[in-house]
Amino acid sequence: MADYRKMWESLGLNLEAHDQLMDILPPTYGTVFLNQENRPEAMEYFDFVFSEVHGQRIQELLDHKAADGKVIGAFCVYVPEEIIRAAGGICIGLCSGADIGTAQAEKVLPRNICPLIKSFMGFKLGKVCPYFESCDMVVGETTCDGKKKAFEILNDYVPVHVLETPHMKREKDKALWRSEVRDFLTEVEGYTGNKITLDSLRQAIKESNDKRRALLRLNELRRYDPAPISSKDCLLIEQIAMYDDVSRFTAQVNALCDELEKRVQESRGVTEPGAPRLILSGTPMALPNWKVPHVIETSGAVIVAEEMCTGLRYFENLVPEEGENIEQLVEAIADRYLDINCACFTPNEGRMKKLVTLAEELKADGVINCTLAFCDPYLVEANRVEKVLKGHHIPLLNLETDYGQEDSGQIKTRVEAFLEMLDK
Ligand code: BJ8
């Protein structure tokens, strides 16, 4: 890796804490990803991106800023990236998947709060994430209470624009959300100093849709038995999608799909044919929180879809590309995002229907519903998930975990017992 220390220093990173993070990541990556058997060759690009996770891409962001461009961070798949892109900005999904800066985070947050919230506060206060430190502004949302209140605190350290996400999907909620997205467009124009035009918005929609189309193509290929790619690799790709250059990323995913199509024709996969096929659902599994998929896929099963925000919820549903004026396009964008099935909404029947359809279409043997500790919306919704899946005779395992490794053994025991029960 090139020497990026000066760059990190210029961003004000705490180099000592950052070194500790960089000491852990590569060996863990080797164990979890590079040790997998029969990986597609085109994963080389994504391995490279990961090896440069705090290097080359950060340099690209800084070059963009040096040319008067803005970098805007997001914590939720409700943030309409098309609008940021149409104004010449770069949208970065901030990952929040590691227990870092916990001591600092606990100075401003309660101890018993979701690890994802604690993580983003820890990353910021601990100054360990060059993506966070590259952001000129971050976009928050009023999804869950913990996040909503944490953004008030975060605003002391970086400008935060909060989108009011409604909690229901009635016509009046849709009207509120559309007006929020319109206001967001004005905010982004003011922040970047760039006027969004019909052409720039159309172009941004098309490019974001192309990225979604590539990810949908990748996911479609996972319906085959044996699955041509692992969930861990898909999770990695789905998260690189949130920060990589959009066009380059799209081309690389399509190249990977070309290879996977050949694998499917040759019946080559990452497991033996007939391995148990599972759907992973629940709260986001932000990088580098790979514990659960690693346990599942080293227990002989294969995950064939992630019904999560680090998965399908991020890229299913395209924004219609027609539209005669900016207002129509903004409405189309708002409506596409309101279709995301987050447990912060009530009711959230869309998620239940999606799980049943996925299980049927992908011939899944069961669902693992994994929730982060202290996440009330998803922990409470586990009851609905259980009831609906039971009604469709779809086996379910509910897990609750955090970012520590202490429960790995216990999770493995429960996953193995679940696989045995499936009797495959
Ligand atoms: S659209 S899931 S990315 S809000 S896990 S912080 S809900 S207490 S992350 Fe999410 Fe957007 Fe919904 Fe998706 Fe709160 Fe739960 Fe923590 Fe969560």
PDB file of C-alpha atoms in Angstrom, residues 32-318:
ATOM      1  CA  VAL A  32     -12.994 -14.084   6.432  1.00  0.00           C
ATOM      2  CA  PHE A  33     -12.741 -13.372   2.696  1.00  0.00           C
ATOM      3  CA  LEU A  34      -9.511 -14.533   1.104  1.00  0.00           C
ATOM      4  CA  ASN A  35      -9.707 -17.979   2.708  1.00  0.00           C
ATOM      5  CA  GLN A  36     -12.982 -18.788   0.948  1.00  0.00           C
ATOM      6  CA  GLU A  37     -12.746 -21.546  -1.641  1.00  0.00           C
ATOM      7  CA  ASN A  38     -13.776 -21.200  -5.291  1.00  0.00           C
ATOM      8  CA  ARG A  39     -14.052 -17.416  -5.230  1.00  0.00           C
ATOM      9  CA  PRO A  40     -14.797 -15.795  -8.598  1.00  0.00           C
ATOM     10  CA  GLU A  41     -11.709 -14.256 -10.188  1.00  0.00           C
ATOM     11  CA  ALA A  42     -13.454 -10.915 -10.672  1.00  0.00           C
ATOM     12  CA  MET A  43     -13.498 -10.480  -6.871  1.00  0.00           C
ATOM     13  CA  GLU A  44      -9.937  -9.257  -7.390  1.00  0.00           C
ATOM     14  CA  TYR A  45     -11.210  -5.712  -8.001  1.00  0.00           C
ATOM     15  CA  PHE A  46     -13.229  -5.682  -4.775  1.00  0.00           C
ATOM     16  CA  ASP A  47     -10.292  -7.125  -2.816  1.00  0.00           C
ATOM     17  CA  PHE A  48      -8.176  -4.324  -4.248  1.00  0.00           C
ATOM     18  CA  VAL A  49     -10.746  -1.685  -3.262  1.00  0.00           C
ATOM     19  CA  PHE A  50     -10.786  -3.105   0.235  1.00  0.00           C
ATOM     20  CA  SER A  51      -6.988  -3.177   0.435  1.00  0.00           C
ATOM     21  CA  GLU A  52      -7.121   0.544  -0.417  1.00  0.00           C
ATOM     22  CA  VAL A  53     -10.126   1.228   1.806  1.00  0.00           C
ATOM     23  CA  HIS A  54      -8.486   4.206   3.519  1.00  0.00           C
ATOM     24  CA  GLY A  55      -6.122   4.966   0.649  1.00  0.00           C
ATOM     25  CA  GLN A  56      -6.924   5.443  -2.999  1.00  0.00           C
ATOM     26  CA  ARG A  57     -10.620   6.256  -2.610  1.00  0.00           C
ATOM     27  CA  ILE A  58      -9.872   8.842   0.088  1.00  0.00           C
ATOM     28  CA  GLN A  59      -7.326  10.414  -2.249  1.00  0.00           C
ATOM     29  CA  GLU A  60     -10.040  10.596  -4.919  1.00  0.00           C
ATOM     30  CA  LEU A  61     -12.397  12.306  -2.480  1.00  0.00           C
ATOM     31  CA  LEU A  62      -9.711  14.822  -1.538  1.00  0.00           C
ATOM     32  CA  ASP A  63      -8.980  15.510  -5.214  1.00  0.00           C
ATOM     33  CA  HIS A  64     -12.700  16.121  -5.724  1.00  0.00           C
ATOM     34  CA  LYS A  65     -12.723  18.544  -2.795  1.00  0.00           C
ATOM     35  CA  ALA A  66      -9.618  20.298  -4.081  1.00  0.00           C
ATOM     36  CA  ALA A  67     -11.567  20.963  -7.287  1.00  0.00           C
ATOM     37  CA  ASP A  68     -14.334  22.617  -5.195  1.00  0.00           C
ATOM     38  CA  GLY A  69     -16.491  19.477  -5.049  1.00  0.00           C
ATOM     39  CA  LYS A  70     -18.388  18.450  -1.914  1.00  0.00           C
ATOM     40  CA  VAL A  71     -18.494  15.104  -0.132  1.00  0.00           C
ATOM     41  CA  ILE A  72     -21.703  14.295   1.707  1.00  0.00           C
ATOM     42  CA  GLY A  73     -22.026  11.368   4.105  1.00  0.00           C
ATOM     43  CA  ALA A  74     -25.131   9.302   4.795  1.00  0.00           C
ATOM     44  CA  PHE A  75     -26.146   6.745   7.432  1.00  0.00           C
ATOM     45  CA  CYS A  76     -29.324   5.454   5.894  1.00  0.00           C
ATOM     46  CA  VAL A  77     -30.531   4.089   2.568  1.00  0.00           C
ATOM     47  CA  TYR A  78     -33.300   6.717   2.646  1.00  0.00           C
ATOM     48  CA  VAL A  79     -30.826   9.440   1.614  1.00  0.00           C
ATOM     49  CA  PRO A  80     -31.453  10.138  -2.107  1.00  0.00           C
ATOM     50  CA  GLU A  81     -27.986   9.872  -3.582  1.00  0.00           C
ATOM     51  CA  GLU A  82     -29.227  10.997  -7.029  1.00  0.00           C
ATOM     52  CA  ILE A  83     -29.756  14.526  -5.720  1.00  0.00           C
ATOM     53  CA  ILE A  84     -26.246  14.791  -4.298  1.00  0.00           C
ATOM     54  CA  ARG A  85     -24.824  13.441  -7.545  1.00  0.00           C
ATOM     55  CA  ALA A  86     -26.901  15.774  -9.713  1.00  0.00           C
ATOM     56  CA  ALA A  87     -25.346  18.718  -7.842  1.00  0.00           C
ATOM     57  CA  GLY A  88     -21.842  17.410  -8.560  1.00  0.00           C
ATOM     58  CA  GLY A  89     -21.358  16.031  -5.042  1.00  0.00           C
ATOM     59  CA  ILE A  90     -20.167  12.591  -3.969  1.00  0.00           C
ATOM     60  CA  CYS A  91     -22.407  10.629  -1.615  1.00  0.00           C
ATOM     61  CA  ILE A  92     -20.629   8.302   0.802  1.00  0.00           C
ATOM     62  CA  GLY A  93     -22.365   5.693   2.944  1.00  0.00           C
ATOM     63  CA  LEU A  94     -20.669   5.834   6.344  1.00  0.00           C
ATOM     64  CA  CYS A  95     -20.366   2.295   7.608  1.00  0.00           C
ATOM     65  CA  SER A  96     -20.529   2.310  11.450  1.00  0.00           C
ATOM     66  CA  GLY A  97     -19.813  -1.400  11.778  1.00  0.00           C
ATOM     67  CA  ALA A  98     -17.024  -1.545  14.380  1.00  0.00           C
ATOM     68  CA  ASP A  99     -16.619  -1.022  18.124  1.00  0.00           C
ATOM     69  CA  ILE A 100     -14.163   1.852  17.895  1.00  0.00           C
ATOM     70  CA  GLY A 101     -14.026   4.996  19.979  1.00  0.00           C
ATOM     71  CA  THR A 102     -16.534   3.407  22.375  1.00  0.00           C
ATOM     72  CA  ALA A 103     -15.097   5.223  25.392  1.00  0.00           C
ATOM     73  CA  GLN A 104     -15.516   8.598  23.669  1.00  0.00           C
ATOM     74  CA  ALA A 105     -18.977   7.672  22.375  1.00  0.00           C
ATOM     75  CA  GLU A 106     -20.126   6.680  25.862  1.00  0.00           C
ATOM     76  CA  LYS A 107     -19.239  10.152  27.123  1.00  0.00           C
ATOM     77  CA  VAL A 108     -22.084  11.580  25.053  1.00  0.00           C
ATOM     78  CA  LEU A 109     -24.407   8.588  24.602  1.00  0.00           C
ATOM     79  CA  PRO A 110     -26.000   6.106  27.026  1.00  0.00           C
ATOM     80  CA  ARG A 111     -24.182   2.776  27.298  1.00  0.00           C
ATOM     81  CA  ASN A 112     -27.238   0.754  26.357  1.00  0.00           C
ATOM     82  CA  ILE A 113     -27.750   2.002  22.847  1.00  0.00           C
ATOM     83  CA  CYS A 114     -27.579   0.250  19.480  1.00  0.00           C
ATOM     84  CA  PRO A 115     -23.943  -0.491  18.474  1.00  0.00           C
ATOM     85  CA  LEU A 116     -24.438   1.148  15.095  1.00  0.00           C
ATOM     86  CA  ILE A 117     -25.212   4.516  16.704  1.00  0.00           C
ATOM     87  CA  LYS A 118     -22.393   4.117  19.205  1.00  0.00           C
ATOM     88  CA  SER A 119     -20.078   3.209  16.376  1.00  0.00           C
ATOM     89  CA  PHE A 120     -20.720   6.291  14.238  1.00  0.00           C
ATOM     90  CA  MET A 121     -20.326   8.543  17.247  1.00  0.00           C
ATOM     91  CA  GLY A 122     -17.148   6.685  18.214  1.00  0.00           C
ATOM     92  CA  PHE A 123     -15.728   6.993  14.697  1.00  0.00           C
ATOM     93  CA  LYS A 124     -16.334  10.734  14.725  1.00  0.00           C
ATOM     94  CA  LEU A 125     -15.167  11.507  18.262  1.00  0.00           C
ATOM     95  CA  GLY A 126     -12.244   9.088  17.998  1.00  0.00           C
ATOM     96  CA  LYS A 127     -11.215  10.589  14.600  1.00  0.00           C
ATOM     97  CA  VAL A 128     -10.456   7.210  13.053  1.00  0.00           C
ATOM     98  CA  CYS A 129     -12.475   7.277   9.824  1.00  0.00           C
ATOM     99  CA  PRO A 130     -11.027   9.183   6.855  1.00  0.00           C
ATOM    100  CA  TYR A 131     -14.427   9.011   5.100  1.00  0.00           C
ATOM    101  CA  PHE A 132     -16.108  10.775   8.002  1.00  0.00           C
ATOM    102  CA  GLU A 133     -13.312  13.330   8.155  1.00  0.00           C
ATOM    103  CA  SER A 134     -13.636  13.955   4.402  1.00  0.00           C
ATOM    104  CA  CYS A 135     -17.345  14.783   4.665  1.00  0.00           C
ATOM    105  CA  ASP A 136     -18.333  18.429   4.341  1.00  0.00           C
ATOM    106  CA  MET A 137     -21.776  17.586   5.636  1.00  0.00           C
ATOM    107  CA  VAL A 138     -23.662  14.474   6.710  1.00  0.00           C
ATOM    108  CA  VAL A 139     -27.319  13.665   6.222  1.00  0.00           C
ATOM    109  CA  GLY A 140     -29.274  12.224   9.118  1.00  0.00           C
ATOM    110  CA  GLU A 141     -32.867  11.058   9.296  1.00  0.00           C
ATOM    111  CA  THR A 142     -35.647  10.656  11.813  1.00  0.00           C
ATOM    112  CA  THR A 143     -35.902   6.892  11.414  1.00  0.00           C
ATOM    113  CA  CYS A 144     -35.328   5.471  14.901  1.00  0.00           C
ATOM    114  CA  ASP A 145     -35.279   7.549  18.102  1.00  0.00           C
ATOM    115  CA  GLY A 146     -31.670   6.726  18.935  1.00  0.00           C
ATOM    116  CA  LYS A 147     -30.353   7.946  15.607  1.00  0.00           C
ATOM    117  CA  LYS A 148     -32.622  10.972  15.567  1.00  0.00           C
ATOM    118  CA  LYS A 149     -31.352  12.200  18.934  1.00  0.00           C
ATOM    119  CA  ALA A 150     -27.739  11.232  18.217  1.00  0.00           C
ATOM    120  CA  PHE A 151     -27.742  13.534  15.174  1.00  0.00           C
ATOM    121  CA  GLU A 152     -28.330  16.492  17.504  1.00  0.00           C
ATOM    122  CA  ILE A 153     -25.065  15.613  19.236  1.00  0.00           C
ATOM    123  CA  LEU A 154     -23.229  14.847  16.014  1.00  0.00           C
ATOM    124  CA  ASN A 155     -24.155  18.294  14.725  1.00  0.00           C
ATOM    125  CA  ASP A 156     -21.700  19.750  17.283  1.00  0.00           C
ATOM    126  CA  TYR A 157     -18.874  18.118  15.314  1.00  0.00           C
ATOM    127  CA  VAL A 158     -19.953  18.203  11.665  1.00  0.00           C
ATOM    128  CA  PRO A 159     -22.867  19.958   9.887  1.00  0.00           C
ATOM    129  CA  VAL A 160     -25.846  17.578   9.830  1.00  0.00           C
ATOM    130  CA  HIS A 161     -28.922  17.986   7.651  1.00  0.00           C
ATOM    131  CA  VAL A 162     -31.759  15.855   9.047  1.00  0.00           C
ATOM    132  CA  LEU A 163     -34.384  14.492   6.674  1.00  0.00           C
ATOM    133  CA  GLU A 164     -37.733  13.928   8.317  1.00  0.00           C
ATOM    134  CA  THR A 165     -38.601  10.375   7.338  1.00  0.00           C
ATOM    135  CA  PRO A 166     -42.254   9.697   8.130  1.00  0.00           C
ATOM    136  CA  HIS A 167     -43.154   6.586  10.120  1.00  0.00           C
ATOM    137  CA  MET A 168     -46.193   5.600   8.064  1.00  0.00           C
ATOM    138  CA  LYS A 169     -46.858   5.386   4.332  1.00  0.00           C
ATOM    139  CA  ARG A 170     -50.250   7.053   3.920  1.00  0.00           C
ATOM    140  CA  GLU A 171     -50.896   9.738   1.294  1.00  0.00           C
ATOM    141  CA  LYS A 172     -50.242  12.519   3.817  1.00  0.00           C
ATOM    142  CA  ASP A 173     -46.933  10.864   4.795  1.00  0.00           C
ATOM    143  CA  LYS A 174     -46.004  10.614   1.152  1.00  0.00           C
ATOM    144  CA  ALA A 175     -46.747  14.348   0.752  1.00  0.00           C
ATOM    145  CA  LEU A 176     -44.520  15.167   3.736  1.00  0.00           C
ATOM    146  CA  TRP A 177     -41.697  13.001   2.406  1.00  0.00           C
ATOM    147  CA  ARG A 178     -41.919  14.515  -1.073  1.00  0.00           C
ATOM    148  CA  SER A 179     -41.627  17.995   0.431  1.00  0.00           C
ATOM    149  CA  GLU A 180     -38.632  16.851   2.510  1.00  0.00           C
ATOM    150  CA  VAL A 181     -36.911  15.589  -0.634  1.00  0.00           C
ATOM    151  CA  ARG A 182     -37.677  18.884  -2.427  1.00  0.00           C
ATOM    152  CA  ASP A 183     -36.167  20.829   0.494  1.00  0.00           C
ATOM    153  CA  PHE A 184     -33.171  18.518   0.452  1.00  0.00           C
ATOM    154  CA  LEU A 185     -32.574  19.381  -3.196  1.00  0.00           C
ATOM    155  CA  THR A 186     -32.545  23.095  -2.332  1.00  0.00           C
ATOM    156  CA  GLU A 187     -30.228  22.440   0.616  1.00  0.00           C
ATOM    157  CA  VAL A 188     -27.803  20.440  -1.528  1.00  0.00           C
ATOM    158  CA  GLU A 189     -27.820  23.111  -4.243  1.00  0.00           C
ATOM    159  CA  GLY A 190     -26.990  25.757  -1.622  1.00  0.00           C
ATOM    160  CA  TYR A 191     -24.310  23.598  -0.055  1.00  0.00           C
ATOM    161  CA  THR A 192     -22.576  22.667  -3.267  1.00  0.00           C
ATOM    162  CA  GLY A 193     -23.182  25.995  -5.009  1.00  0.00           C
ATOM    163  CA  ASN A 194     -24.424  24.046  -8.039  1.00  0.00           C
ATOM    164  CA  LYS A 195     -27.870  24.344  -9.578  1.00  0.00           C
ATOM    165  CA  ILE A 196     -29.474  20.997 -10.371  1.00  0.00           C
ATOM    166  CA  THR A 197     -30.794  20.901 -13.934  1.00  0.00           C
ATOM    167  CA  LEU A 198     -33.218  18.543 -15.620  1.00  0.00           C
ATOM    168  CA  ASP A 199     -30.302  16.968 -17.486  1.00  0.00           C
ATOM    169  CA  SER A 200     -28.035  16.586 -14.451  1.00  0.00           C
ATOM    170  CA  LEU A 201     -30.849  15.002 -12.438  1.00  0.00           C
ATOM    171  CA  ARG A 202     -31.800  12.648 -15.256  1.00  0.00           C
ATOM    172  CA  GLN A 203     -28.167  11.642 -15.672  1.00  0.00           C
ATOM    173  CA  ALA A 204     -27.734  11.042 -11.923  1.00  0.00           C
ATOM    174  CA  ILE A 205     -30.903   8.920 -11.832  1.00  0.00           C
ATOM    175  CA  LYS A 206     -29.677   6.862 -14.752  1.00  0.00           C
ATOM    176  CA  GLU A 207     -26.244   6.275 -13.226  1.00  0.00           C
ATOM    177  CA  SER A 208     -27.687   5.324  -9.840  1.00  0.00           C
ATOM    178  CA  ASN A 209     -30.169   3.012 -11.574  1.00  0.00           C
ATOM    179  CA  ASP A 210     -27.336   1.432 -13.569  1.00  0.00           C
ATOM    180  CA  LYS A 211     -25.614   0.642 -10.281  1.00  0.00           C
ATOM    181  CA  ARG A 212     -28.859  -0.863  -8.952  1.00  0.00           C
ATOM    182  CA  ARG A 213     -29.387  -2.834 -12.176  1.00  0.00           C
ATOM    183  CA  ALA A 214     -25.894  -4.339 -11.848  1.00  0.00           C
ATOM    184  CA  LEU A 215     -26.529  -5.294  -8.210  1.00  0.00           C
ATOM    185  CA  LEU A 216     -29.905  -6.780  -9.125  1.00  0.00           C
ATOM    186  CA  ARG A 217     -28.240  -8.793 -11.874  1.00  0.00           C
ATOM    187  CA  LEU A 218     -25.709 -10.079  -9.340  1.00  0.00           C
ATOM    188  CA  ASN A 219     -28.465 -11.033  -6.928  1.00  0.00           C
ATOM    189  CA  GLU A 220     -30.505 -12.724  -9.619  1.00  0.00           C
ATOM    190  CA  LEU A 221     -27.572 -15.088 -10.261  1.00  0.00           C
ATOM    191  CA  ARG A 222     -27.694 -16.283  -6.670  1.00  0.00           C
ATOM    192  CA  ARG A 223     -30.941 -18.146  -7.278  1.00  0.00           C
ATOM    193  CA  TYR A 224     -29.001 -21.027  -8.881  1.00  0.00           C
ATOM    194  CA  ASP A 225     -27.886 -24.134  -7.041  1.00  0.00           C
ATOM    195  CA  PRO A 226     -24.983 -24.252  -6.372  1.00  0.00           C
ATOM    196  CA  ALA A 227     -24.861 -20.503  -5.709  1.00  0.00           C
ATOM    197  CA  PRO A 228     -22.018 -19.054  -7.815  1.00  0.00           C
ATOM    198  CA  ILE A 229     -20.913 -16.546  -5.175  1.00  0.00           C
ATOM    199  CA  SER A 230     -20.949 -16.321  -1.395  1.00  0.00           C
ATOM    200  CA  SER A 231     -23.011 -13.916   0.675  1.00  0.00           C
ATOM    201  CA  LYS A 232     -19.877 -12.568   2.291  1.00  0.00           C
ATOM    202  CA  ASP A 233     -18.591 -11.476  -1.102  1.00  0.00           C
ATOM    203  CA  CYS A 234     -21.989 -10.009  -1.976  1.00  0.00           C
ATOM    204  CA  LEU A 235     -22.129  -8.127   1.321  1.00  0.00           C
ATOM    205  CA  LEU A 236     -18.688  -6.742   0.603  1.00  0.00           C
ATOM    206  CA  ILE A 237     -19.749  -5.628  -2.878  1.00  0.00           C
ATOM    207  CA  GLU A 238     -23.000  -4.158  -1.581  1.00  0.00           C
ATOM    208  CA  GLN A 239     -21.050  -2.010   0.847  1.00  0.00           C
ATOM    209  CA  ILE A 240     -18.373  -0.947  -1.577  1.00  0.00           C
ATOM    210  CA  ALA A 241     -21.388   0.214  -3.651  1.00  0.00           C
ATOM    211  CA  MET A 242     -21.972   2.875  -1.012  1.00  0.00           C
ATOM    212  CA  TYR A 243     -18.618   4.605  -1.388  1.00  0.00           C
ATOM    213  CA  ASP A 244     -16.924   3.642  -4.649  1.00  0.00           C
ATOM    214  CA  ASP A 245     -16.992   5.673  -7.866  1.00  0.00           C
ATOM    215  CA  VAL A 246     -20.408   4.833  -9.319  1.00  0.00           C
ATOM    216  CA  SER A 247     -19.542   4.163 -12.978  1.00  0.00           C
ATOM    217  CA  ARG A 248     -16.352   2.214 -12.211  1.00  0.00           C
ATOM    218  CA  PHE A 249     -18.177   0.120  -9.621  1.00  0.00           C
ATOM    219  CA  THR A 250     -21.072  -0.627 -11.990  1.00  0.00           C
ATOM    220  CA  ALA A 251     -18.688  -1.808 -14.718  1.00  0.00           C
ATOM    221  CA  GLN A 252     -16.867  -4.085 -12.264  1.00  0.00           C
ATOM    222  CA  VAL A 253     -20.079  -5.658 -10.958  1.00  0.00           C
ATOM    223  CA  ASN A 254     -21.202  -6.337 -14.526  1.00  0.00           C
ATOM    224  CA  ALA A 255     -17.825  -7.941 -15.308  1.00  0.00           C
ATOM    225  CA  LEU A 256     -18.258 -10.153 -12.243  1.00  0.00           C
ATOM    226  CA  CYS A 257     -21.765 -11.109 -13.418  1.00  0.00           C
ATOM    227  CA  ASP A 258     -20.361 -12.148 -16.821  1.00  0.00           C
ATOM    228  CA  GLU A 259     -18.052 -14.549 -14.998  1.00  0.00           C
ATOM    229  CA  LEU A 260     -20.841 -15.782 -12.724  1.00  0.00           C
ATOM    230  CA  GLU A 261     -23.065 -16.541 -15.724  1.00  0.00           C
ATOM    231  CA  LYS A 262     -20.353 -18.868 -17.025  1.00  0.00           C
ATOM    232  CA  ARG A 263     -20.057 -20.469 -13.615  1.00  0.00           C
ATOM    233  CA  VAL A 264     -23.789 -21.093 -13.566  1.00  0.00           C
ATOM    234  CA  GLN A 265     -23.617 -22.745 -17.003  1.00  0.00           C
ATOM    235  CA  GLU A 266     -20.824 -25.000 -15.722  1.00  0.00           C
ATOM    236  CA  SER A 267     -22.640 -25.668 -12.414  1.00  0.00           C
ATOM    237  CA  ARG A 268     -19.667 -24.276 -10.497  1.00  0.00           C
ATOM    238  CA  GLY A 269     -20.472 -22.750  -7.143  1.00  0.00           C
ATOM    239  CA  VAL A 270     -19.110 -21.877  -3.740  1.00  0.00           C
ATOM    240  CA  THR A 271     -20.751 -24.891  -2.081  1.00  0.00           C
ATOM    241  CA  GLU A 272     -21.745 -28.384  -3.105  1.00  0.00           C
ATOM    242  CA  PRO A 273     -25.145 -28.552  -4.852  1.00  0.00           C
ATOM    243  CA  GLY A 274     -27.948 -29.039  -2.336  1.00  0.00           C
ATOM    244  CA  ALA A 275     -26.330 -27.026   0.483  1.00  0.00           C
ATOM    245  CA  PRO A 276     -28.931 -25.364   2.751  1.00  0.00           C
ATOM    246  CA  ARG A 277     -30.041 -22.045   1.278  1.00  0.00           C
ATOM    247  CA  LEU A 278     -30.851 -19.233   3.685  1.00  0.00           C
ATOM    248  CA  ILE A 279     -32.088 -15.667   3.575  1.00  0.00           C
ATOM    249  CA  LEU A 280     -30.468 -13.237   5.976  1.00  0.00           C
ATOM    250  CA  SER A 281     -32.741 -10.464   7.195  1.00  0.00           C
ATOM    251  CA  GLY A 282     -32.664  -7.722   9.800  1.00  0.00           C
ATOM    252  CA  THR A 283     -30.653  -4.652  10.762  1.00  0.00           C
ATOM    253  CA  PRO A 284     -27.808  -3.516   8.506  1.00  0.00           C
ATOM    254  CA  MET A 285     -24.509  -5.418   8.756  1.00  0.00           C
ATOM    255  CA  ALA A 286     -22.125  -2.577   8.201  1.00  0.00           C
ATOM    256  CA  LEU A 287     -18.512  -3.263   7.354  1.00  0.00           C
ATOM    257  CA  PRO A 288     -16.557  -4.844   9.102  1.00  0.00           C
ATOM    258  CA  ASN A 289     -19.335  -6.608  11.040  1.00  0.00           C
ATOM    259  CA  TRP A 290     -19.034  -9.922   9.184  1.00  0.00           C
ATOM    260  CA  LYS A 291     -19.580 -12.201  12.175  1.00  0.00           C
ATOM    261  CA  VAL A 292     -22.983 -13.722  11.368  1.00  0.00           C
ATOM    262  CA  PRO A 293     -22.561 -14.377   7.606  1.00  0.00           C
ATOM    263  CA  HIS A 294     -19.103 -15.812   8.352  1.00  0.00           C
ATOM    264  CA  VAL A 295     -20.560 -18.201  10.933  1.00  0.00           C
ATOM    265  CA  ILE A 296     -23.404 -19.232   8.617  1.00  0.00           C
ATOM    266  CA  GLU A 297     -21.227 -19.812   5.568  1.00  0.00           C
ATOM    267  CA  THR A 298     -18.566 -21.714   7.476  1.00  0.00           C
ATOM    268  CA  SER A 299     -21.293 -23.997   8.830  1.00  0.00           C
ATOM    269  CA  GLY A 300     -22.073 -25.439   5.389  1.00  0.00           C
ATOM    270  CA  ALA A 301     -24.993 -23.212   4.363  1.00  0.00           C
ATOM    271  CA  VAL A 302     -25.150 -20.520   1.717  1.00  0.00           C
ATOM    272  CA  ILE A 303     -27.006 -17.218   2.051  1.00  0.00           C
ATOM    273  CA  VAL A 304     -28.829 -16.441  -1.189  1.00  0.00           C
ATOM    274  CA  ALA A 305     -30.175 -12.967  -0.358  1.00  0.00           C
ATOM    275  CA  GLU A 306     -29.807 -10.257   2.260  1.00  0.00           C
ATOM    276  CA  GLU A 307     -33.139  -8.640   3.084  1.00  0.00           C
ATOM    277  CA  MET A 308     -31.312  -5.773   4.775  1.00  0.00           C
ATOM    278  CA  CYS A 309     -30.194  -2.218   4.059  1.00  0.00           C
ATOM    279  CA  THR A 310     -26.722  -3.600   3.381  1.00  0.00           C
ATOM    280  CA  GLY A 311     -28.427  -5.733   0.759  1.00  0.00           C
ATOM    281  CA  LEU A 312     -31.643  -5.710  -1.233  1.00  0.00           C
ATOM    282  CA  ARG A 313     -33.225  -2.691   0.440  1.00  0.00           C
ATOM    283  CA  TYR A 314     -30.384  -0.567  -0.906  1.00  0.00           C
ATOM    284  CA  PHE A 315     -30.836  -1.428  -4.557  1.00  0.00           C
ATOM    285  CA  GLU A 316     -34.253  -2.945  -5.225  1.00  0.00           C
ATOM    286  CA  ASN A 317     -36.737  -0.689  -7.059  1.00  0.00           C
ATOM    287  CA  LEU A 318     -35.471   1.721  -9.671  1.00  0.00           C
TER     288      LEU A 318
END
